[in-house]
Coordinates of C-alpha atoms (C1' of nucleotides) and ligand atoms in Angstrom, one line a residue:
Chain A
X131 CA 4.2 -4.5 -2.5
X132 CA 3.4 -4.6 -6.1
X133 CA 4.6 -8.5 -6.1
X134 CA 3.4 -11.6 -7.6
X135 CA 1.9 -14.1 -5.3
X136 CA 3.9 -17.3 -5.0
X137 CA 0.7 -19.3 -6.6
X138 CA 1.7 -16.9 -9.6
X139 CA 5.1 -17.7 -9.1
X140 CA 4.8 -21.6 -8.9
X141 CA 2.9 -21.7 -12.2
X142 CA 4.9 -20.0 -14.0
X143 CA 7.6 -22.3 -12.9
X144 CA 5.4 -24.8 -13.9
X145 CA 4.5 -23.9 -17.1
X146 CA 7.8 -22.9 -18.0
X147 CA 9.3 -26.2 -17.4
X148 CA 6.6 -28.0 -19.6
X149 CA 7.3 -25.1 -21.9
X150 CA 10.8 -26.3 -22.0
X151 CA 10.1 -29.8 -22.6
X152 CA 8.7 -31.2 -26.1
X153 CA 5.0 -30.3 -26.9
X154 CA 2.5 -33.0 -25.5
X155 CA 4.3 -34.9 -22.7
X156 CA 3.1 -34.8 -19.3
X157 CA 4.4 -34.1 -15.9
X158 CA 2.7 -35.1 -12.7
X159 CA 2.1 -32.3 -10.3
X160 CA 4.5 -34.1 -7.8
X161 CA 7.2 -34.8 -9.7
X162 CA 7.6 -30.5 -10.4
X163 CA 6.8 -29.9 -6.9
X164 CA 9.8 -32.3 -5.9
X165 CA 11.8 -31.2 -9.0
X166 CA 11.7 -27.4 -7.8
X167 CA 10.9 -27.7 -3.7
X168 CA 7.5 -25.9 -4.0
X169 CA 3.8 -27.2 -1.7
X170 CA 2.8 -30.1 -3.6
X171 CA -0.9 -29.6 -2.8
X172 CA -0.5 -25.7 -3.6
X173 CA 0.9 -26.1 -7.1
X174 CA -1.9 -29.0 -7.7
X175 CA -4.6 -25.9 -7.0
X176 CA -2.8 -23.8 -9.5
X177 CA -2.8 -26.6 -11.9
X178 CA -6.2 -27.4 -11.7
X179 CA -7.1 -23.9 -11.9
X180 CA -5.0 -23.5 -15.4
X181 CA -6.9 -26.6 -16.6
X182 CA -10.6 -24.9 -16.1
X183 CA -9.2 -22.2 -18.0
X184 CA -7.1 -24.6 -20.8
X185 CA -4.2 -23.5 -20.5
X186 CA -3.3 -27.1 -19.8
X187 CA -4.8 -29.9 -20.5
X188 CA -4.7 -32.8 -17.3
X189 CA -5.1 -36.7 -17.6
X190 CA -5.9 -38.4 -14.6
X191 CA -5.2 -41.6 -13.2
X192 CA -1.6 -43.5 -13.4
X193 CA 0.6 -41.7 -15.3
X194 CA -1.5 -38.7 -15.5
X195 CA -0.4 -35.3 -15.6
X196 CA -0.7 -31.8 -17.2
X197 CA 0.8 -30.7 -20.3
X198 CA 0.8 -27.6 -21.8
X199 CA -2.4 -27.2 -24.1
X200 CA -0.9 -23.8 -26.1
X201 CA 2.4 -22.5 -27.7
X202 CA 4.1 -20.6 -25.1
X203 CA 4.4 -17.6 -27.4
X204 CA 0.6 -17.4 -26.7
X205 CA 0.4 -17.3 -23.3
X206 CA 0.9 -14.4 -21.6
X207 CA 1.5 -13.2 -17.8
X208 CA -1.7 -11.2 -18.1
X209 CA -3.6 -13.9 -18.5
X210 CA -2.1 -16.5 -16.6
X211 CA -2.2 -13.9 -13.7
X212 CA -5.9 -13.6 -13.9
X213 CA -6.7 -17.2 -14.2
X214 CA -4.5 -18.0 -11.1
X215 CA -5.9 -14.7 -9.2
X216 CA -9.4 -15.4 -10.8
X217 CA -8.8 -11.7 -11.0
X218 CA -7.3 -9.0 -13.7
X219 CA -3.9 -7.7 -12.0
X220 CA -4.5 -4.4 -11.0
X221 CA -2.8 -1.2 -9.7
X222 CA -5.6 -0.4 -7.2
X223 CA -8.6 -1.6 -6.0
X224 CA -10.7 1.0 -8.4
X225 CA -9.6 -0.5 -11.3
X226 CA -10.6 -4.3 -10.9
X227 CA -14.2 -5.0 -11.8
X228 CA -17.3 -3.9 -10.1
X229 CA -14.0 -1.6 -8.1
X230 CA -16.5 1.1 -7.2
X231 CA -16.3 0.2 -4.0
X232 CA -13.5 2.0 -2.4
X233 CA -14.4 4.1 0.4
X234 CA -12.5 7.2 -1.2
X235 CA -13.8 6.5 -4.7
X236 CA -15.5 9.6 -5.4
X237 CA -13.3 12.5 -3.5
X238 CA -10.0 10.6 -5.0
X239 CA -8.3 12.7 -7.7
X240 CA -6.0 10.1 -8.5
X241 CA -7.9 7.5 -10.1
X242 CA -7.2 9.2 -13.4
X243 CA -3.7 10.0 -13.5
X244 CA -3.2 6.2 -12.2
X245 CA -5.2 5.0 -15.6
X246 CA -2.1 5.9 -17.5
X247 CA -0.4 3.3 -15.2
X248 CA -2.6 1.1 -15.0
X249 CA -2.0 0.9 -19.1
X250 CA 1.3 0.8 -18.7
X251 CA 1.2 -2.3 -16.5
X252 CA -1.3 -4.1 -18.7
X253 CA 0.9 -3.6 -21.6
X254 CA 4.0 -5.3 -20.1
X255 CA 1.7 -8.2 -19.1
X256 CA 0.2 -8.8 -21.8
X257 CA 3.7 -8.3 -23.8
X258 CA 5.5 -10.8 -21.9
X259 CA 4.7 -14.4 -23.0
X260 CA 5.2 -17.6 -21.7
X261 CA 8.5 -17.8 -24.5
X262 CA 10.3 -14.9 -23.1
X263 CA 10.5 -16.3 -19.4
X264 CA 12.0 -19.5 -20.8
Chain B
X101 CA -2.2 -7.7 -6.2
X102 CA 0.2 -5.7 -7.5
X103 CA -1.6 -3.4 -5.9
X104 CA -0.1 -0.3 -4.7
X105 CA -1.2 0.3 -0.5
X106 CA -3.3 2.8 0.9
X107 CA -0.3 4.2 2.1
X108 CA 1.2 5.1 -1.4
X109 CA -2.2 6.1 -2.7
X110 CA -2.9 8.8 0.3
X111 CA 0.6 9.9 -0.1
X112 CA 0.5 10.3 -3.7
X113 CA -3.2 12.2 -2.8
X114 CA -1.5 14.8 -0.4
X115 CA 1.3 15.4 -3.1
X116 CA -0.8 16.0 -5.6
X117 CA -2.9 18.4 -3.7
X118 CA 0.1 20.3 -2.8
X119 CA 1.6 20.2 -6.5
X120 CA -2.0 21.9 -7.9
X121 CA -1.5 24.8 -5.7
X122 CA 1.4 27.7 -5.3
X123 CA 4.9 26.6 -4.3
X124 CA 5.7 26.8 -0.9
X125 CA 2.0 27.2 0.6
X126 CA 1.7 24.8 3.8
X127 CA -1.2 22.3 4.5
X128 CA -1.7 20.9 7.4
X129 CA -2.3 17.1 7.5
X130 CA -6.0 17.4 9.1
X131 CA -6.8 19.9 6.5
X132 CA -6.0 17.7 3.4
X133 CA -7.3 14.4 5.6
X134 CA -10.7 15.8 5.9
X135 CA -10.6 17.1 2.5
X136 CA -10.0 13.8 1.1
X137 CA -11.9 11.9 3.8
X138 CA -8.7 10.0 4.9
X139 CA -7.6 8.8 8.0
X140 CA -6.0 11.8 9.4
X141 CA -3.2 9.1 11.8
X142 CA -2.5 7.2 8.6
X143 CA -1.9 10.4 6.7
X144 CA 0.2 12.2 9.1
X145 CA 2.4 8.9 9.5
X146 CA 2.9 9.2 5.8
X147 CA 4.0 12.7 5.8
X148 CA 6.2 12.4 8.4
X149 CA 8.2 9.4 6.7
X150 CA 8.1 12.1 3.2
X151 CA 9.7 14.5 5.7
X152 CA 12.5 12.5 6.9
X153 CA 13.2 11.7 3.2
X154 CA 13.1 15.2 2.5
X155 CA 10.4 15.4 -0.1
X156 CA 8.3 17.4 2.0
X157 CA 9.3 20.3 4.8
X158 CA 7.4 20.2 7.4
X159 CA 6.5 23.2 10.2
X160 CA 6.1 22.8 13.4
X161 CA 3.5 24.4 15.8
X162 CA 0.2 26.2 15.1
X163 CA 0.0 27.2 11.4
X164 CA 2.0 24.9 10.6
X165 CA 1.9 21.6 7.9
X166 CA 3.6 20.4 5.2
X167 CA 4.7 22.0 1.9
X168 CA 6.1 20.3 -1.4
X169 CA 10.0 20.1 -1.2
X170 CA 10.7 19.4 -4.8
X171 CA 9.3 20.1 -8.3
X172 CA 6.6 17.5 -9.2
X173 CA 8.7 16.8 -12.6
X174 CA 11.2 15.8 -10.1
X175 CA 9.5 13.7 -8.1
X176 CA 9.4 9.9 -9.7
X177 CA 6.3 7.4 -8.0
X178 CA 9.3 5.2 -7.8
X179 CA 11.2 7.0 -5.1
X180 CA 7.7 8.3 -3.9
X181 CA 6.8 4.6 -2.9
X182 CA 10.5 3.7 -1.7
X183 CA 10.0 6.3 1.1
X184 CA 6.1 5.2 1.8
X185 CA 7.1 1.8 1.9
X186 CA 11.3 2.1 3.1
X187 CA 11.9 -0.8 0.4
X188 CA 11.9 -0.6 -3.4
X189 CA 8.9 -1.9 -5.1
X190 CA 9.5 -5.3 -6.3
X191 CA 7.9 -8.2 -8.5
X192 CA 9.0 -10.7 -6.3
X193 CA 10.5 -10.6 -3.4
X194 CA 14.4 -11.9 -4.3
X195 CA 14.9 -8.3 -6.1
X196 CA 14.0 -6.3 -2.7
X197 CA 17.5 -5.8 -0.8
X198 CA 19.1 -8.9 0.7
X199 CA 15.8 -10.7 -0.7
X200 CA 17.6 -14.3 -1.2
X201 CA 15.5 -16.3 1.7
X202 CA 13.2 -17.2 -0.6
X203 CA 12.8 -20.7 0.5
X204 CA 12.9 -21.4 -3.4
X205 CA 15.9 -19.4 -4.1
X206 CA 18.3 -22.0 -5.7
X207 CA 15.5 -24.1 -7.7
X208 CA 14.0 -20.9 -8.8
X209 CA 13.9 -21.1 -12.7
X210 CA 12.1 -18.1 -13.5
X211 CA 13.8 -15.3 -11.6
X212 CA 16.1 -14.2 -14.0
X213 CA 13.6 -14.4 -16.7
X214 CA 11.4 -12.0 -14.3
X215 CA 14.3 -9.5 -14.1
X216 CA 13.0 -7.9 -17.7
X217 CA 9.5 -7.8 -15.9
X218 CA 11.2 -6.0 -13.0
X219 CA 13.1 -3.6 -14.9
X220 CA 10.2 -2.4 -17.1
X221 CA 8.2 -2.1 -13.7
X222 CA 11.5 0.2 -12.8
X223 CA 11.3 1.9 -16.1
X224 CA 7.7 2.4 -15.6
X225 CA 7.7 4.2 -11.9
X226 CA 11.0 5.8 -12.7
X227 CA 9.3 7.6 -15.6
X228 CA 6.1 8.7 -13.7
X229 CA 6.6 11.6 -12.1
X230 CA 4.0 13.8 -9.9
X231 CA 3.8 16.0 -12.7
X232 CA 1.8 13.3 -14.7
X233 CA -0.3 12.9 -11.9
X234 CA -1.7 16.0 -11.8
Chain C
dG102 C1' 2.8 31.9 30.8
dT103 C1' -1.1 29.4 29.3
dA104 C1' -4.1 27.6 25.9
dA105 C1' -4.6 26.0 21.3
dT106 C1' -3.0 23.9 17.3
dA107 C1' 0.1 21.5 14.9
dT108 C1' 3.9 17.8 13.9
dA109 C1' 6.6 13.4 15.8
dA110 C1' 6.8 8.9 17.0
dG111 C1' 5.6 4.5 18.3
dA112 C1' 2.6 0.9 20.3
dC113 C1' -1.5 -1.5 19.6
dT114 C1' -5.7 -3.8 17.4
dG115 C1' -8.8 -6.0 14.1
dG116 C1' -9.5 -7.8 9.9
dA117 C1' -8.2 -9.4 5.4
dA118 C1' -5.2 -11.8 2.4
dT119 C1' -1.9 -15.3 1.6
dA120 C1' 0.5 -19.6 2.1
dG121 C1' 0.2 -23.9 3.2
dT122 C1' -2.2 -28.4 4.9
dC123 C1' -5.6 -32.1 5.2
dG124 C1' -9.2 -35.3 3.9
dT125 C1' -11.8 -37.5 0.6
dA126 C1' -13.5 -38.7 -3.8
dT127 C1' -12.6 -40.0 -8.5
dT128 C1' -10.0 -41.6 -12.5
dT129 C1' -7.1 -44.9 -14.9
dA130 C1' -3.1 -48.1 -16.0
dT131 C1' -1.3 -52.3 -14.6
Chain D
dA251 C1' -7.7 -55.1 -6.6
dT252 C1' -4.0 -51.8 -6.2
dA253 C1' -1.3 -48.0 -7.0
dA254 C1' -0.8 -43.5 -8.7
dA255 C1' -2.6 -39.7 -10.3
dT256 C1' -6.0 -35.5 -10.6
dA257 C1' -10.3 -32.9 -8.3
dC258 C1' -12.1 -30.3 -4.9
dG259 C1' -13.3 -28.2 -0.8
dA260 C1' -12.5 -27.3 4.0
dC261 C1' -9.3 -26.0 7.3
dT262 C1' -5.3 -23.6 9.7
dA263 C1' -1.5 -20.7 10.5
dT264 C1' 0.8 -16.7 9.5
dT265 C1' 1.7 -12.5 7.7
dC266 C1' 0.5 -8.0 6.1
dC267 C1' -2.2 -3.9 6.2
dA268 C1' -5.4 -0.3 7.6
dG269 C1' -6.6 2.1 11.1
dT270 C1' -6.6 3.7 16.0
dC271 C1' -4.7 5.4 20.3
dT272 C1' -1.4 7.6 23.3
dT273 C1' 2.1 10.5 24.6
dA274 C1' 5.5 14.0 23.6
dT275 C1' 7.2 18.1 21.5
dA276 C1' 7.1 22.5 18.9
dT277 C1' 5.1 27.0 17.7
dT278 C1' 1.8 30.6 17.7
dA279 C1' -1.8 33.5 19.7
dC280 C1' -3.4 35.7 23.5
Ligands
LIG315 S1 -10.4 5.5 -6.1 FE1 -8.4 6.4 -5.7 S2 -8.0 5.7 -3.7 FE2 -9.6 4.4 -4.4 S3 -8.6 2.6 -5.3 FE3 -8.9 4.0 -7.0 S4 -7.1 5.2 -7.0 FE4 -7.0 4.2 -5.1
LIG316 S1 13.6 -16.8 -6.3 FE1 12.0 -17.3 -7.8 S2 10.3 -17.9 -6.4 FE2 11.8 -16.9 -5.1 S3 11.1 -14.8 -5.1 FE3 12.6 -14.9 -6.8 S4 11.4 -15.3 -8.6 FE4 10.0 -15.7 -6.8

DNA sequence: GTAATATAAGACTGGAATAGTCGTATTTAT
DNA sequence: ATAAATACGACTATTCCAGTCTTATATTAC
C-alpha cells in the first residue's frame, strides 16, 4: 500500500551508490548487485531502463558499466519513478494518463478532493533529489 | 503504485457521503453501494472494519446502517486507511510494524534516507482530513 | 411469531501486478 | 579467440487485490 516497488527501490540504491562515488567512473551491474544482495538480472532491467531515459550512461563490453550521466541534485524521485514504472506515480488509477477508465469514474465524488493529494505527493517527489537520499 | 486500494477509495466514498449530510442520519450500505455503483460485499466489509474501529456506529436490523461517528475535521485519511488496510501506510515496507524481513534489510543504503520521504507522506495523510474531502 | 431487511464475518475465486529467472545476442578489452 | 560486460525479451512463480458467495445474527414491521 502506497509503497515503492523494489525495481524503484534497487535503483535508487543504485544510483545512490554511483552518486556517492566520483563523477564518471563506472560500476558493473554485478558488482552492485553483489555489493548490496539485490537480483542481478532485475537491477540490470532497471539499469537499462535509466539508460533509455539518460539518466546513466552504460558502456558495454569488458569493463563496462553504468555511471551516472547527471548531478544528483538534478535527479529527482519523480522522475526516476516514472522511468522505472514507465509510468507517473500516482494516487489512483484516475489520475495516471488516459485514467478515464475506472469503472466508477463518473459517479466518484472523490476524484477532486484527491487532486489536492495527488499535488501534495507530486511535490515531495519532485522535491526530493537524488542528493538528499545520499 | 502508490496507489491507494479500492478499499480506501470506497471507504473514503461512503464517508464522504455521510459527512455531506446531517449528523447522525443512517445509510445503509446497499443504499450508498448502488448509489455509487460499488460492490455492495466489498463496501459492507469496509464498513464493518470502520465500525470495529469506531469511526462509524453501526445499527442493526431493518432500518438500520451506518452513521458518521466523528467530526470529518477529526477524521485524518491516515487513520482512515490504517483501519481499511489494519497496517499504516508505508513507502516501503521496513517502516510497516515489525517490517525488518526485508531480504535486503542490512545492505539497505537508502532506508534511512527514505525516512524524510516517509515522514512527509505521514505529514501529508495526517493533515488531510475528511473535512478537505468534501 | 414470521417475514423482511439489515449488519457480521469469513471463506473462496479469478485476475492482475510484481518479483525474479532464463536464454540468447551483442559489444569490447585483452 | 576468449572473457566480461550490456541488451532484450520471454518465461515463471508468487503475492496481492477485487470481487463474490455463504451463513449467521439482529431488528423492525406486520
Ligand atoms: S475516479 Fe474516483 S474511484 Fe476512480 S480512480 Fe479516480 S478517485 Fe479512485
Ligand atoms: S530495507 Fe531498504 S530495500 Fe528493504 S524495504 Fe527498507 S528501504 Fe526498501
Amino acid at each position: 500500500m502506497l509503497q515503492l516497488s523494489k525495481k524503484v527501490e534497487y535503483g535508487l540504491i543504485a544510483l545512490r551508490h554511483m552518486a556517492m562515488n566520483p563523477r564518471g567512473q563506472v560500476f558493473a551491474a554485478k558488482e552492485i548487485a553483489v555489493k548490496f544482495d539485490i537480483s542481478y538480472e532485475l537491477l540490470a532491467k532497471v539499469l537499462q531502463k535509466l539508460t533509455k531515459a539518460g539518466v546513466v550512461i552504460s558502456t558495454q563490453g569488458m569493463h563496462g558499466g553504468y555511471s551516472l550521466a547527471k548531478k544528483p541534485n538534478e535527479l529527482r524521485v519523480s522522475s526516476i519513478i516514472s522511468v522505472i514504472e514507465e509510468e507517473r506515480p500516482t494516487i489512483a488509477e484516475c489520475y495516471a494518463e488516459g485514467g478515464e477508465d475506472c469503472s466508477i469514474f463518473n459517479a466518484c465524488t472523490i476524484r477532486k478532493p484527491l487532486g489536492k493529494m495527488q499535488h501534495n505527493l507530486n511535490l515531495l517527489l519532485e522535491n526530493t533529489t537524488l542528493e538528499q537520499i545520499v
